[in-house]
PDB file of C-alpha atoms in Angstrom:
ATOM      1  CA  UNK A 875      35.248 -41.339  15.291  1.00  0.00           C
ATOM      2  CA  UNK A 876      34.723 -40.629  11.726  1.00  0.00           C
ATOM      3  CA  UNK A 877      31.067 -41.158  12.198  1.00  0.00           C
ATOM      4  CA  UNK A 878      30.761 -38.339  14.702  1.00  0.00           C
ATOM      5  CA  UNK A 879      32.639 -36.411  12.109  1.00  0.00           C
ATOM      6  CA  UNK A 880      31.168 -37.395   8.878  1.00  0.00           C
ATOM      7  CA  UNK A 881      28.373 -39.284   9.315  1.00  0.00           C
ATOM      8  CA  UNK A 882      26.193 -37.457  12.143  1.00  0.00           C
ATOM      9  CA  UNK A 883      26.636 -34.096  11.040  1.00  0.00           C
ATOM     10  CA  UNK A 884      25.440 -35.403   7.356  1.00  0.00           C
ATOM     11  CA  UNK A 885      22.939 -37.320   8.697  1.00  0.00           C
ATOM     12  CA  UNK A 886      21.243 -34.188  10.622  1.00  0.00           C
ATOM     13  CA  UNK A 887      21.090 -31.989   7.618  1.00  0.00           C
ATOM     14  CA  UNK A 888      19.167 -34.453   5.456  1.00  0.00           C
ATOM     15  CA  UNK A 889      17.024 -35.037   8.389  1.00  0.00           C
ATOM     16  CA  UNK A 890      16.332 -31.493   8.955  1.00  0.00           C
ATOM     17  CA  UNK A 891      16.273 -30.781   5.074  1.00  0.00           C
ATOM     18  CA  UNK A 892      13.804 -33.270   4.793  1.00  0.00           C
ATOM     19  CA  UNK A 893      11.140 -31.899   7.937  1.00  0.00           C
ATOM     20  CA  UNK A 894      11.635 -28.489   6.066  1.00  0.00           C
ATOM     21  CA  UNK A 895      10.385 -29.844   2.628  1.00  0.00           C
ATOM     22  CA  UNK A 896       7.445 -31.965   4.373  1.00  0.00           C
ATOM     23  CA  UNK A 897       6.489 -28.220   6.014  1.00  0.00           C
ATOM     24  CA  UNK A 898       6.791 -26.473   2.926  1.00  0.00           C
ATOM     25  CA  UNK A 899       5.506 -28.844   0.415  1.00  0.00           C
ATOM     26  CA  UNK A 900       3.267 -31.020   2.154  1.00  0.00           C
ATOM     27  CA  UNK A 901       3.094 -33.976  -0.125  1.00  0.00           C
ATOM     28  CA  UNK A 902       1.546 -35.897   2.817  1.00  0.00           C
ATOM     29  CA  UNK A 903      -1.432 -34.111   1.407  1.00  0.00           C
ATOM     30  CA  UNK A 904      -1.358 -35.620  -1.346  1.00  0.00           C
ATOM     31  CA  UNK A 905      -0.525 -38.888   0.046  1.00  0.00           C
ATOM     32  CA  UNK A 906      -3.412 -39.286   2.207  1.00  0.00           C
ATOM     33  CA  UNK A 907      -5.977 -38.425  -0.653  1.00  0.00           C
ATOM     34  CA  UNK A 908      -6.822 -34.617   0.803  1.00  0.00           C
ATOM     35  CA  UNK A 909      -5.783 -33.605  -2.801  1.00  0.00           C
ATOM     36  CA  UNK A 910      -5.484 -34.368  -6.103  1.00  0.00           C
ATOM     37  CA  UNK A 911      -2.142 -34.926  -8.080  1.00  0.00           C
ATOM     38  CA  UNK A 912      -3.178 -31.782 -10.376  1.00  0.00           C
ATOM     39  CA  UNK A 913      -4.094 -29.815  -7.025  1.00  0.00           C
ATOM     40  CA  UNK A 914      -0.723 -30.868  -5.681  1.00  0.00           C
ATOM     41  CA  UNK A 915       0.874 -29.098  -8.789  1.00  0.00           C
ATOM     42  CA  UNK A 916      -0.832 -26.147  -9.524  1.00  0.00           C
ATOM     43  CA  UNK A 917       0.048 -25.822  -5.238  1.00  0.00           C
ATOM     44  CA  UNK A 918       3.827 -26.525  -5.554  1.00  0.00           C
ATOM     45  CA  UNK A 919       3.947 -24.506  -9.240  1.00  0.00           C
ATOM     46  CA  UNK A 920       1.950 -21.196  -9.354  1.00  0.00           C
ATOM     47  CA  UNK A 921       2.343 -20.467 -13.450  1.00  0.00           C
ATOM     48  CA  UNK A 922       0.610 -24.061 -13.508  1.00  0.00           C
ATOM     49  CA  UNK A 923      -2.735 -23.407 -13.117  1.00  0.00           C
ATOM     50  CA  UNK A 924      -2.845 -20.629 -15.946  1.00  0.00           C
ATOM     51  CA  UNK A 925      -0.937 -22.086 -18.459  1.00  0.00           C
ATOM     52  CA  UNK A 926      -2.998 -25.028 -18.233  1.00  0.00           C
ATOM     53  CA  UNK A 927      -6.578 -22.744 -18.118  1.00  0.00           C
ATOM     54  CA  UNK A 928      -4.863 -20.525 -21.319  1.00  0.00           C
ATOM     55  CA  UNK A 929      -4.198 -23.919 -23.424  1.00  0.00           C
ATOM     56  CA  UNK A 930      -7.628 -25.381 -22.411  1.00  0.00           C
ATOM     57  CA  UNK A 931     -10.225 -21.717 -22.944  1.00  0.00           C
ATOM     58  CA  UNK A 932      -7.950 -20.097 -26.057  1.00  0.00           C
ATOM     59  CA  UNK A 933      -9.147 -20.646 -29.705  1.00  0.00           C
ATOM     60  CA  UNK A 934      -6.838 -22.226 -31.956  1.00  0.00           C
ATOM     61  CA  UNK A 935      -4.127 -20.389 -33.310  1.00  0.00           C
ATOM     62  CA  UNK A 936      -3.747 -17.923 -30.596  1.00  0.00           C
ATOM     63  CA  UNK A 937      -0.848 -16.232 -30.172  1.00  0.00           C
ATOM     64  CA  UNK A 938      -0.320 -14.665 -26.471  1.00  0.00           C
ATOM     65  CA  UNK A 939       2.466 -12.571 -25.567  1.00  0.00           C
ATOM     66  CA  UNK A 940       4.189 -12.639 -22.613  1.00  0.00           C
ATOM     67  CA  UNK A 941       4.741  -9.668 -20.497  1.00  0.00           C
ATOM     68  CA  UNK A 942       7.821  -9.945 -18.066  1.00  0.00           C
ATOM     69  CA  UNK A 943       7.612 -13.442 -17.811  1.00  0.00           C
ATOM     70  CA  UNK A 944      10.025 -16.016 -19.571  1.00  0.00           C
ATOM     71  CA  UNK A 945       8.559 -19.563 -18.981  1.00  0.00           C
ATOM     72  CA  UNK A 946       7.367 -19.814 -22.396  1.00  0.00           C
ATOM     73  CA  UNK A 947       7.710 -23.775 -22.253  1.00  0.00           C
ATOM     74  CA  UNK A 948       4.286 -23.938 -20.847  1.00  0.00           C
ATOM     75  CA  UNK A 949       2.680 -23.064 -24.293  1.00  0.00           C
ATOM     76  CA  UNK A 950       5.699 -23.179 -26.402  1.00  0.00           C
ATOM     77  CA  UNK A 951       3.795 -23.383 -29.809  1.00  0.00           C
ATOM     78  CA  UNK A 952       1.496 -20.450 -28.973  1.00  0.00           C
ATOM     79  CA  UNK A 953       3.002 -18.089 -26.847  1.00  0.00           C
ATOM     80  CA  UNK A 954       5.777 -15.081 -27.201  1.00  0.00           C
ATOM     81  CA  UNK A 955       8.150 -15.230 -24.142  1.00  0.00           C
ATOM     82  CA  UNK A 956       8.913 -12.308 -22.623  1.00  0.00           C
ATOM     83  CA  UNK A 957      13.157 -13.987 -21.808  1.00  0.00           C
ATOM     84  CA  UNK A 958      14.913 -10.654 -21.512  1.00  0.00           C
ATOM     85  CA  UNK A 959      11.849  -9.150 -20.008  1.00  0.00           C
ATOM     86  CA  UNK A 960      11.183  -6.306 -22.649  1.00  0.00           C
ATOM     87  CA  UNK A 961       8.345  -7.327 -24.608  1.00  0.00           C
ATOM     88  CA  UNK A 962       6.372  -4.974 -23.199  1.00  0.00           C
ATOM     89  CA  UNK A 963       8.799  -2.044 -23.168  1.00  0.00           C
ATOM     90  CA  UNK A 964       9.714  -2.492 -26.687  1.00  0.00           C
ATOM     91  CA  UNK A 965       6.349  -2.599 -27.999  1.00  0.00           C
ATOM     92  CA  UNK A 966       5.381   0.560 -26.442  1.00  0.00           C
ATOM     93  CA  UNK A 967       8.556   2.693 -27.361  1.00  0.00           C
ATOM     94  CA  UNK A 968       7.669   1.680 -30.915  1.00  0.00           C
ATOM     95  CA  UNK A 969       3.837   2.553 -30.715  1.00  0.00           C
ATOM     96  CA  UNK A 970       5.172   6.076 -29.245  1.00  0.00           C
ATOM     97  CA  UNK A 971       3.692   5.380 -25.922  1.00  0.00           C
ATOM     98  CA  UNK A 972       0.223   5.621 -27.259  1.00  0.00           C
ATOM     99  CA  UNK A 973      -2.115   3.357 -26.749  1.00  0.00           C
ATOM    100  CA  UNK A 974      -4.288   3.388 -29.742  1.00  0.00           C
ATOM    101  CA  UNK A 975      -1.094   2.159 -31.512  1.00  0.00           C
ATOM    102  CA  UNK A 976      -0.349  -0.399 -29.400  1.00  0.00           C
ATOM    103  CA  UNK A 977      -3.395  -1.869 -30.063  1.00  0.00           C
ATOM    104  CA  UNK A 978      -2.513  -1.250 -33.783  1.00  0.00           C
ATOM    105  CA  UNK A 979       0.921  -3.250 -33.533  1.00  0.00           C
ATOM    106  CA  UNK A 980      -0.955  -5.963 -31.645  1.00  0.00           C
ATOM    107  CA  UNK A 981      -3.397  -6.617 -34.239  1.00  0.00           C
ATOM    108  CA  UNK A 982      -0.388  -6.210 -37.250  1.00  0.00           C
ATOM    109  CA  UNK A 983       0.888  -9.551 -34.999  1.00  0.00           C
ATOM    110  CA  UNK A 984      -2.105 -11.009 -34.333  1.00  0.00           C
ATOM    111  CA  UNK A 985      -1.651 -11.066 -30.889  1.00  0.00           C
ATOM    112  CA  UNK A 986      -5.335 -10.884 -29.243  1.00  0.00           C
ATOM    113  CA  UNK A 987      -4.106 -12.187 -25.923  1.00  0.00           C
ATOM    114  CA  UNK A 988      -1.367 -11.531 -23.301  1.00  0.00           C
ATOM    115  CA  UNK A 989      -0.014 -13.014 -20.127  1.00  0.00           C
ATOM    116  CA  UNK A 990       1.054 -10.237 -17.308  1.00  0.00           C
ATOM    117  CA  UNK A 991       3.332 -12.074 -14.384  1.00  0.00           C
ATOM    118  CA  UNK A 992       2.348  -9.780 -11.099  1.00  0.00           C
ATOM    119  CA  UNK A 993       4.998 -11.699  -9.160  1.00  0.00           C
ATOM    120  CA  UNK A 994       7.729 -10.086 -11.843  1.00  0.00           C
ATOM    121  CA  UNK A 995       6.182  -6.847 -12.256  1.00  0.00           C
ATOM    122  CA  UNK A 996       6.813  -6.537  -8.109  1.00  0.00           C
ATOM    123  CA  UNK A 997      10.251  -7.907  -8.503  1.00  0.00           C
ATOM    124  CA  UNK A 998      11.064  -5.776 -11.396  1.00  0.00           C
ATOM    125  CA  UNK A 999      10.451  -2.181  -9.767  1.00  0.00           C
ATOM    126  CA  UNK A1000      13.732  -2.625  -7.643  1.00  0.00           C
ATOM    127  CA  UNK A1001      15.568  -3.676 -10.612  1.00  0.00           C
ATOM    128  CA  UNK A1002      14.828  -0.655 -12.655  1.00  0.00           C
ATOM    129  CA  UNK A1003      17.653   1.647 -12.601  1.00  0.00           C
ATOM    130  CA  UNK A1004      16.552   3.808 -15.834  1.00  0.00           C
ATOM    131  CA  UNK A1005      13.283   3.684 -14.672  1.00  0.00           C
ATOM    132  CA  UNK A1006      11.743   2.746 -18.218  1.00  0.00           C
ATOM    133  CA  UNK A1007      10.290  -0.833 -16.816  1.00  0.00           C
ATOM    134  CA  UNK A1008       8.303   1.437 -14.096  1.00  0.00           C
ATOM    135  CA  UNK A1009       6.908   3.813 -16.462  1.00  0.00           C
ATOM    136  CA  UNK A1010       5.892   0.880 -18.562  1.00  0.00           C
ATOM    137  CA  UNK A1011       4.383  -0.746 -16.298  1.00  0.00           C
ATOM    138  CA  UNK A1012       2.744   2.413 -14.859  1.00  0.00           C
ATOM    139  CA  UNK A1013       1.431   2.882 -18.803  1.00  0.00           C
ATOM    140  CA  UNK A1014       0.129  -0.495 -18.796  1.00  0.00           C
ATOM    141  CA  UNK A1015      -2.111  -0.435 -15.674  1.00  0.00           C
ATOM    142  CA  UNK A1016      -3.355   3.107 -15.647  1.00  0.00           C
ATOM    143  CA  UNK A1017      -3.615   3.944 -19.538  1.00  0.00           C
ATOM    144  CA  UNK A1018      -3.729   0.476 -21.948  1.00  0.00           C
ATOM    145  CA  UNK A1019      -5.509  -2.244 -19.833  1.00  0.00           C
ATOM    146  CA  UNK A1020      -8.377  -0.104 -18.320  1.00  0.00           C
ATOM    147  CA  UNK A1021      -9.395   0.979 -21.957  1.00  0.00           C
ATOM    148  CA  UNK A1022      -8.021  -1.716 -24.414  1.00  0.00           C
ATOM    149  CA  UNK A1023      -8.268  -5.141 -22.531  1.00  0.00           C
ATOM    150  CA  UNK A1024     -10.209  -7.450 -20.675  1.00  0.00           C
ATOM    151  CA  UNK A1025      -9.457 -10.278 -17.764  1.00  0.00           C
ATOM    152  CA  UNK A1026     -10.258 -13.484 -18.887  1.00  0.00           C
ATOM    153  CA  UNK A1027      -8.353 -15.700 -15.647  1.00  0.00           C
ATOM    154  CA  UNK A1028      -6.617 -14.449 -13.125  1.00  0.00           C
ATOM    155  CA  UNK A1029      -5.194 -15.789  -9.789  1.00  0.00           C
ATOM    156  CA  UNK A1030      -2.355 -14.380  -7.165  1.00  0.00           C
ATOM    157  CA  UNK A1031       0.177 -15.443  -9.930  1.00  0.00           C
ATOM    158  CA  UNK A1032      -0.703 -13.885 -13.580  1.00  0.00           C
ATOM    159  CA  UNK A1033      -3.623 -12.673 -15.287  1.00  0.00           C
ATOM    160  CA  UNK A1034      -4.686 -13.441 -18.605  1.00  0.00           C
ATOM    161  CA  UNK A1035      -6.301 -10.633 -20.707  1.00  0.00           C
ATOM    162  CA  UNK A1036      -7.430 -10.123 -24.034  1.00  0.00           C
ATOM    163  CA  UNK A1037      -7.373  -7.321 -26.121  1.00  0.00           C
ATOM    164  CA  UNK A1038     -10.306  -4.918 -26.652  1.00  0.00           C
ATOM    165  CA  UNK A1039      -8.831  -2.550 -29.426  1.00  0.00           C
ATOM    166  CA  UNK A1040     -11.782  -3.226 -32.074  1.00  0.00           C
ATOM    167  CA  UNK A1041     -14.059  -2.426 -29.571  1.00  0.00           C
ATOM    168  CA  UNK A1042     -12.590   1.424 -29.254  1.00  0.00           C
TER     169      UNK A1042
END
């Protein structure tokens, strides 16, 4: 009786929790050989692949900031975490919301490179109730990056850019 109870109810949800991992995840794939273990990951974990592409292509002793995203840990001797998100925000209310001083407060921190999370910047708009994360974000992609920075890696996660101010 206390099977029927207990035990089979139990036993269906880690039955059914398990089918719903193996659809999800699909580490037969990896299993069988049809990828890699590093494919697997940078599959399962989508800040992965960039992290590991930003610590492989930077020069040494680059500092990249962060721009609303937190997960520092991936380059954690290198990289500014963005943990409250307002790295971003707080850099440009101090350069006046200019960009030419922007670029000036960058280089005073030798910061030549920065991380921008897409995924967060989506999330973010409906968490905005002052609006002042919108209209930096809006400042970012319309005024800074199309005039003081460059893609270096991108995927559907993050891109990496780095800064063109000397070259203005």
């Amino acid at each position: 009786v206390y099977f029927v109870i207990i035990g089979f109810p139990l036993i269906t949800s880690v039955v059914i929790i398990m089918v719903t991992l193996q659809i999800l995840i699909q580490p037969w794939r990896l299993w069988f050989g049809i990828e890699n273990s590093e494919a697997f990951v940078e599959r399962i974990l989508p800040p992965y692949r960039t992290m590991k592409i930003m610590n492989k292509l930077l020069p040494a002793g680059s500092t990249v900031l962060f721009i609303w995203e937190g997960r520092g840990y991936y380059c954690i001797h290198h990289c500014i975490a963005d943990t409250e998100p307002s790295n971003w925000i707080r850099l440009v209310t101090e350069a006046e919301w200019k960009s030419e001083k922007v670029c000036d407060l960058l280089r005073e921190r030798q910061i030549r490179y920065f991380l921008l999370n897409r995924q967060e910047i989506n999330r973010m708009q409906f968490h905005d109730p002052n609006q002042l994360r919108n209209r930096a974000n809006r400042f970012l992609m319309f005024e800074f990056l199309p005039n003081y920075a460059k893609v270096n890696e991108q995927d559907s996660y993050s891109s990496l850019f780095e800064l063109i101010c000397d070259d203005q």
